[in-house]
Amino acid sequence: GEDVEQSLFLSVREGDSSVINCTYTDSSSTYLYWYKQEPGAGLQLLTYIFSNMDMKQDQRLTVLLNKKDKHLSLRIADTQTGDSAIYFCAEKGYSSASKIIFGSGTRLSIRP
Amino acid sequence: NAGVTQTPKFRVLKTGQSMTLLCAQDMNHEYMYWYRQDPGMGLRLIHYSVGEGTTAKGEVPDGYNVSRLKKQNFLLGLESAAPSQTSVYFCASSYGSGTGPADTQYFGPGTRLTVL
C-alpha cells in the first residue's frame, strides 16, 4: 500500500534554515501536504502543493517536489523558536475515495 | 466558529471498560475521521464517515465502533478497552474527499487515552 516516510528528528540553530524531507510511494499522488503539530495540539495545515508543480513558496516556507524521485521537502527560512513542532508530510491519491496518508512526523527542535 | 472540538481531553480507563469519545464540528463538513497517533507511527485512520448516517473502516478499525447520527457529530466507541488502545485520538473533518485543497482536513485538539 501507500507509504510516506520521514526522519524522526531534526535539530537546527535559531536563524538557520531547516529542511525537512519526505519520500512517498504512491505515484498517483495529486496533493502533498505539510502539517504542523505543536505540543498538546492537533495538526494544522501549513501548506500544500499540487503534483504538477515542482515548487511553492509561501513567506518563510518553500516546498520542493521531485515527482520522479517521489521526494518532497519543506524548507523553513530563518528558523525561530516558535517553529519548534512536529511536521507531518502527507499525500493524497487521485481517486476521490483516497484518504490522506500521513508520515510519522519529524520533530524539529531549535538550538539557541 | 469553534472548528473541531473533542471531549474529553484526557481519560484513564481500566482494561475491559467502555467509553465514547465525542467529536463535533460546526463547519458543515460532510467528511469526518478518527485517527490514533502513536509515537513514531504518525496518524493511522481508524474509521471515517462520508456523510450523516454513513461510516467506513480505515486502516486500524478493530476494537472500535463509530456512529454518525448527526452531520456535526462523530462518535468513537471502545466497547472493551485494552492497553494497546492507549494513544492520542484525533478527530478531523473536511468539506469533501476530492482532490482540491479545499478538502483538506481540519483537526481537533486530541484526546489522550490511557488504558491500564
Short mmCIF file of N, CA and C in Angstrom, two decimals, chain B residues 22-113:
data_model
loop_
_atom_site.label_atom_id
_atom_site.label_comp_id
_atom_site.label_asym_id
_atom_site.label_seq_id
_atom_site.Cartn_x
_atom_site.Cartn_y
_atom_site.Cartn_z
N LEU B 22 -16.35 11.92 21.85
CA LEU B 22 -17.23 12.73 21.02
C LEU B 22 -16.43 13.74 20.21
N CYS B 23 -16.76 13.85 18.94
CA CYS B 23 -16.18 14.86 18.07
C CYS B 23 -17.32 15.68 17.50
N ALA B 24 -17.16 16.99 17.52
CA ALA B 24 -18.17 17.87 16.95
C ALA B 24 -17.50 18.91 16.06
N GLN B 25 -18.16 19.21 14.92
CA GLN B 25 -17.65 20.26 14.02
C GLN B 25 -18.79 21.17 13.61
N ASP B 26 -18.47 22.45 13.49
CA ASP B 26 -19.51 23.43 13.16
C ASP B 26 -19.25 24.07 11.80
N MET B 27 -18.56 23.33 10.92
CA MET B 27 -18.22 23.86 9.60
C MET B 27 -19.08 23.26 8.49
N ASN B 28 -20.09 22.48 8.87
CA ASN B 28 -20.98 21.84 7.90
C ASN B 28 -20.22 20.90 6.95
N HIS B 29 -19.16 20.27 7.49
CA HIS B 29 -18.37 19.35 6.68
C HIS B 29 -19.08 18.02 6.54
N GLU B 30 -18.95 17.44 5.34
CA GLU B 30 -19.54 16.13 5.10
C GLU B 30 -18.70 14.99 5.68
N TYR B 31 -17.38 15.12 5.55
CA TYR B 31 -16.50 14.03 5.91
C TYR B 31 -15.95 14.23 7.31
N MET B 32 -15.91 13.12 8.06
CA MET B 32 -15.29 13.16 9.39
C MET B 32 -14.44 11.90 9.57
N TYR B 33 -13.41 12.03 10.39
CA TYR B 33 -12.40 10.97 10.52
C TYR B 33 -11.98 10.82 11.99
N TRP B 34 -11.63 9.61 12.33
CA TRP B 34 -10.98 9.35 13.62
C TRP B 34 -9.62 8.71 13.35
N TYR B 35 -8.58 9.30 13.96
CA TYR B 35 -7.22 8.79 13.86
C TYR B 35 -6.71 8.48 15.25
N ARG B 36 -5.71 7.61 15.31
CA ARG B 36 -4.93 7.47 16.53
C ARG B 36 -3.48 7.80 16.19
N GLN B 37 -2.82 8.41 17.17
CA GLN B 37 -1.43 8.81 16.99
C GLN B 37 -0.58 8.13 18.05
N ASP B 38 0.38 7.35 17.60
CA ASP B 38 1.29 6.65 18.50
C ASP B 38 2.72 7.09 18.17
N PRO B 39 3.58 7.13 19.17
CA PRO B 39 4.95 7.62 18.95
C PRO B 39 5.64 6.92 17.79
N GLY B 40 6.21 7.72 16.89
CA GLY B 40 6.97 7.17 15.77
C GLY B 40 6.12 6.53 14.69
N MET B 41 4.79 6.63 14.80
CA MET B 41 3.94 5.95 13.81
C MET B 41 3.01 6.91 13.08
N GLY B 42 3.12 8.18 13.34
CA GLY B 42 2.26 9.12 12.63
C GLY B 42 0.81 8.91 12.99
N LEU B 43 -0.07 9.24 12.09
CA LEU B 43 -1.51 9.09 12.31
C LEU B 43 -2.03 7.90 11.52
N ARG B 44 -2.83 7.09 12.17
CA ARG B 44 -3.44 5.97 11.48
C ARG B 44 -4.95 6.12 11.55
N LEU B 45 -5.59 5.93 10.40
CA LEU B 45 -7.02 6.14 10.29
C LEU B 45 -7.77 4.95 10.88
N ILE B 46 -8.69 5.23 11.80
CA ILE B 46 -9.47 4.17 12.45
C ILE B 46 -10.76 3.92 11.67
N HIS B 47 -11.59 4.94 11.61
CA HIS B 47 -12.84 4.91 10.87
C HIS B 47 -13.07 6.29 10.27
N TYR B 48 -13.93 6.35 9.28
CA TYR B 48 -14.30 7.65 8.75
C TYR B 48 -15.76 7.61 8.30
N SER B 49 -16.26 8.79 7.97
CA SER B 49 -17.65 8.90 7.56
C SER B 49 -17.74 9.89 6.41
N VAL B 50 -18.51 9.51 5.39
CA VAL B 50 -18.64 10.39 4.23
C VAL B 50 -19.94 11.17 4.25
N GLY B 51 -20.68 11.06 5.35
CA GLY B 51 -21.91 11.83 5.48
C GLY B 51 -22.75 11.27 6.62
N GLU B 52 -23.77 12.03 6.98
CA GLU B 52 -24.65 11.61 8.08
C GLU B 52 -25.19 10.21 7.81
N GLY B 53 -25.10 9.36 8.84
CA GLY B 53 -25.64 8.01 8.72
C GLY B 53 -24.72 7.01 8.06
N THR B 54 -23.53 7.43 7.64
CA THR B 54 -22.58 6.51 7.00
C THR B 54 -21.31 6.39 7.80
N THR B 55 -20.70 5.20 7.78
CA THR B 55 -19.38 5.01 8.38
C THR B 55 -18.62 4.00 7.54
N ALA B 56 -17.31 4.04 7.62
CA ALA B 56 -16.47 3.10 6.89
C ALA B 56 -15.20 2.83 7.68
N LYS B 57 -14.61 1.66 7.44
CA LYS B 57 -13.41 1.27 8.16
C LYS B 57 -12.19 1.93 7.53
N GLY B 58 -11.26 2.27 8.42
CA GLY B 58 -9.99 2.79 7.97
C GLY B 58 -8.92 1.71 8.06
N GLU B 59 -7.73 2.14 8.43
CA GLU B 59 -6.57 1.25 8.45
C GLU B 59 -6.57 0.32 9.68
N VAL B 60 -7.02 0.85 10.83
CA VAL B 60 -6.93 0.08 12.09
C VAL B 60 -8.27 0.11 12.83
N PRO B 61 -9.33 -0.51 12.28
CA PRO B 61 -10.66 -0.39 12.86
C PRO B 61 -10.97 -1.33 14.02
N ASP B 62 -10.16 -2.39 14.20
CA ASP B 62 -10.53 -3.42 15.17
C ASP B 62 -10.53 -2.87 16.59
N GLY B 63 -11.61 -3.23 17.34
CA GLY B 63 -11.74 -2.79 18.72
C GLY B 63 -12.46 -1.47 18.88
N TYR B 64 -12.86 -0.86 17.75
CA TYR B 64 -13.54 0.43 17.78
C TYR B 64 -14.84 0.36 16.99
N ASN B 65 -15.82 1.15 17.43
CA ASN B 65 -17.02 1.34 16.62
C ASN B 65 -17.31 2.83 16.55
N VAL B 66 -18.04 3.23 15.53
CA VAL B 66 -18.34 4.65 15.32
C VAL B 66 -19.79 4.82 14.94
N SER B 67 -20.28 6.03 15.15
CA SER B 67 -21.62 6.36 14.68
C SER B 67 -21.67 7.82 14.27
N ARG B 68 -22.49 8.09 13.25
CA ARG B 68 -22.64 9.46 12.73
C ARG B 68 -24.14 9.70 12.56
N LEU B 69 -24.80 9.88 13.68
CA LEU B 69 -26.26 10.07 13.67
C LEU B 69 -26.61 11.48 13.24
N LYS B 70 -25.74 12.43 13.55
CA LYS B 70 -25.96 13.82 13.13
C LYS B 70 -24.75 14.26 12.33
N LYS B 71 -24.96 15.12 11.37
CA LYS B 71 -23.87 15.54 10.50
C LYS B 71 -22.72 16.16 11.27
N GLN B 72 -23.02 16.87 12.33
CA GLN B 72 -21.97 17.60 13.02
C GLN B 72 -21.21 16.76 14.04
N ASN B 73 -21.70 15.54 14.34
CA ASN B 73 -21.07 14.74 15.39
C ASN B 73 -20.58 13.41 14.85
N PHE B 74 -19.44 12.98 15.38
CA PHE B 74 -18.89 11.67 15.01
C PHE B 74 -18.36 11.04 16.30
N LEU B 75 -18.95 9.93 16.68
CA LEU B 75 -18.63 9.30 17.96
C LEU B 75 -17.73 8.08 17.72
N LEU B 76 -16.74 7.94 18.59
CA LEU B 76 -15.86 6.78 18.56
C LEU B 76 -16.04 6.01 19.86
N GLY B 77 -16.37 4.74 19.74
CA GLY B 77 -16.62 3.93 20.92
C GLY B 77 -15.59 2.82 21.08
N LEU B 78 -15.23 2.60 22.34
CA LEU B 78 -14.40 1.45 22.70
C LEU B 78 -15.27 0.58 23.60
N GLU B 79 -15.60 -0.61 23.15
CA GLU B 79 -16.52 -1.46 23.93
C GLU B 79 -15.83 -2.13 25.09
N SER B 80 -14.59 -2.55 24.89
CA SER B 80 -13.84 -3.25 25.93
C SER B 80 -12.38 -2.84 25.77
N ALA B 81 -12.01 -1.79 26.49
CA ALA B 81 -10.70 -1.18 26.28
C ALA B 81 -9.56 -2.13 26.62
N ALA B 82 -8.49 -2.01 25.83
CA ALA B 82 -7.28 -2.81 26.04
C ALA B 82 -6.08 -1.87 26.13
N PRO B 83 -5.02 -2.27 26.83
CA PRO B 83 -3.83 -1.41 26.95
C PRO B 83 -3.27 -0.99 25.59
N SER B 84 -3.46 -1.82 24.56
CA SER B 84 -2.96 -1.48 23.21
C SER B 84 -3.71 -0.28 22.62
N GLN B 85 -4.81 0.10 23.25
CA GLN B 85 -5.57 1.26 22.76
C GLN B 85 -5.15 2.56 23.46
N THR B 86 -4.15 2.47 24.31
CA THR B 86 -3.55 3.68 24.87
C THR B 86 -2.94 4.48 23.73
N SER B 87 -3.41 5.72 23.58
CA SER B 87 -2.99 6.50 22.42
C SER B 87 -3.56 7.92 22.56
N VAL B 88 -3.19 8.75 21.60
CA VAL B 88 -3.86 10.04 21.46
C VAL B 88 -4.77 9.94 20.25
N TYR B 89 -6.03 10.30 20.44
CA TYR B 89 -7.03 10.17 19.38
C TYR B 89 -7.38 11.54 18.83
N PHE B 90 -7.30 11.64 17.52
CA PHE B 90 -7.65 12.89 16.85
C PHE B 90 -8.84 12.69 15.94
N CYS B 91 -9.72 13.65 16.00
CA CYS B 91 -10.84 13.72 15.07
C CYS B 91 -10.51 14.79 14.03
N ALA B 92 -10.99 14.60 12.83
CA ALA B 92 -10.80 15.60 11.78
C ALA B 92 -12.05 15.65 10.93
N SER B 93 -12.22 16.76 10.22
CA SER B 93 -13.34 16.87 9.29
C SER B 93 -12.87 17.58 8.04
N SER B 94 -13.59 17.33 6.94
CA SER B 94 -13.27 18.02 5.69
C SER B 94 -14.56 18.22 4.91
N TYR B 95 -14.52 19.21 4.01
CA TYR B 95 -15.70 19.50 3.21
C TYR B 95 -16.05 18.32 2.31
N GLY B 96 -15.03 17.77 1.69
CA GLY B 96 -15.22 16.59 0.84
C GLY B 96 -13.98 15.75 0.88
N SER B 97 -13.91 14.80 -0.02
CA SER B 97 -12.72 13.98 -0.12
C SER B 97 -12.17 14.06 -1.53
N GLY B 98 -12.38 15.19 -2.16
CA GLY B 98 -11.93 15.34 -3.52
C GLY B 98 -10.45 15.64 -3.59
N THR B 99 -10.03 16.14 -4.70
CA THR B 99 -8.61 16.35 -4.90
C THR B 99 -8.22 17.81 -4.78
N GLY B 100 -9.11 18.60 -4.20
CA GLY B 100 -8.78 20.01 -4.07
C GLY B 100 -8.28 20.35 -2.69
N PRO B 101 -7.49 21.40 -2.58
CA PRO B 101 -7.01 21.81 -1.25
C PRO B 101 -8.14 22.20 -0.33
N ALA B 102 -9.29 22.56 -0.90
CA ALA B 102 -10.44 22.91 -0.05
C ALA B 102 -10.91 21.69 0.73
N ASP B 103 -10.52 20.54 0.30
CA ASP B 103 -10.92 19.32 1.01
C ASP B 103 -9.92 18.92 2.05
N THR B 104 -9.06 19.84 2.42
CA THR B 104 -8.10 19.50 3.45
C THR B 104 -8.80 19.24 4.77
N GLN B 105 -8.14 18.52 5.62
CA GLN B 105 -8.75 18.12 6.89
C GLN B 105 -8.40 19.10 8.00
N TYR B 106 -9.40 19.40 8.81
CA TYR B 106 -9.22 20.24 9.99
C TYR B 106 -9.28 19.33 11.22
N PHE B 107 -8.32 19.50 12.09
CA PHE B 107 -8.16 18.59 13.22
C PHE B 107 -8.64 19.20 14.52
N GLY B 108 -9.16 18.32 15.40
CA GLY B 108 -9.45 18.70 16.76
C GLY B 108 -8.18 18.66 17.61
N PRO B 109 -8.26 19.06 18.88
CA PRO B 109 -7.07 19.14 19.74
C PRO B 109 -6.60 17.80 20.27
N GLY B 110 -7.42 16.75 20.14
CA GLY B 110 -6.98 15.43 20.58
C GLY B 110 -7.53 15.02 21.93
N THR B 111 -7.62 13.71 22.13
CA THR B 111 -7.99 13.11 23.42
C THR B 111 -6.90 12.13 23.79
N ARG B 112 -6.32 12.34 24.96
CA ARG B 112 -5.25 11.43 25.42
C ARG B 112 -5.89 10.36 26.28
N LEU B 113 -5.84 9.10 25.81
CA LEU B 113 -6.47 7.98 26.50
C LEU B 113 -5.41 7.02 27.00
#
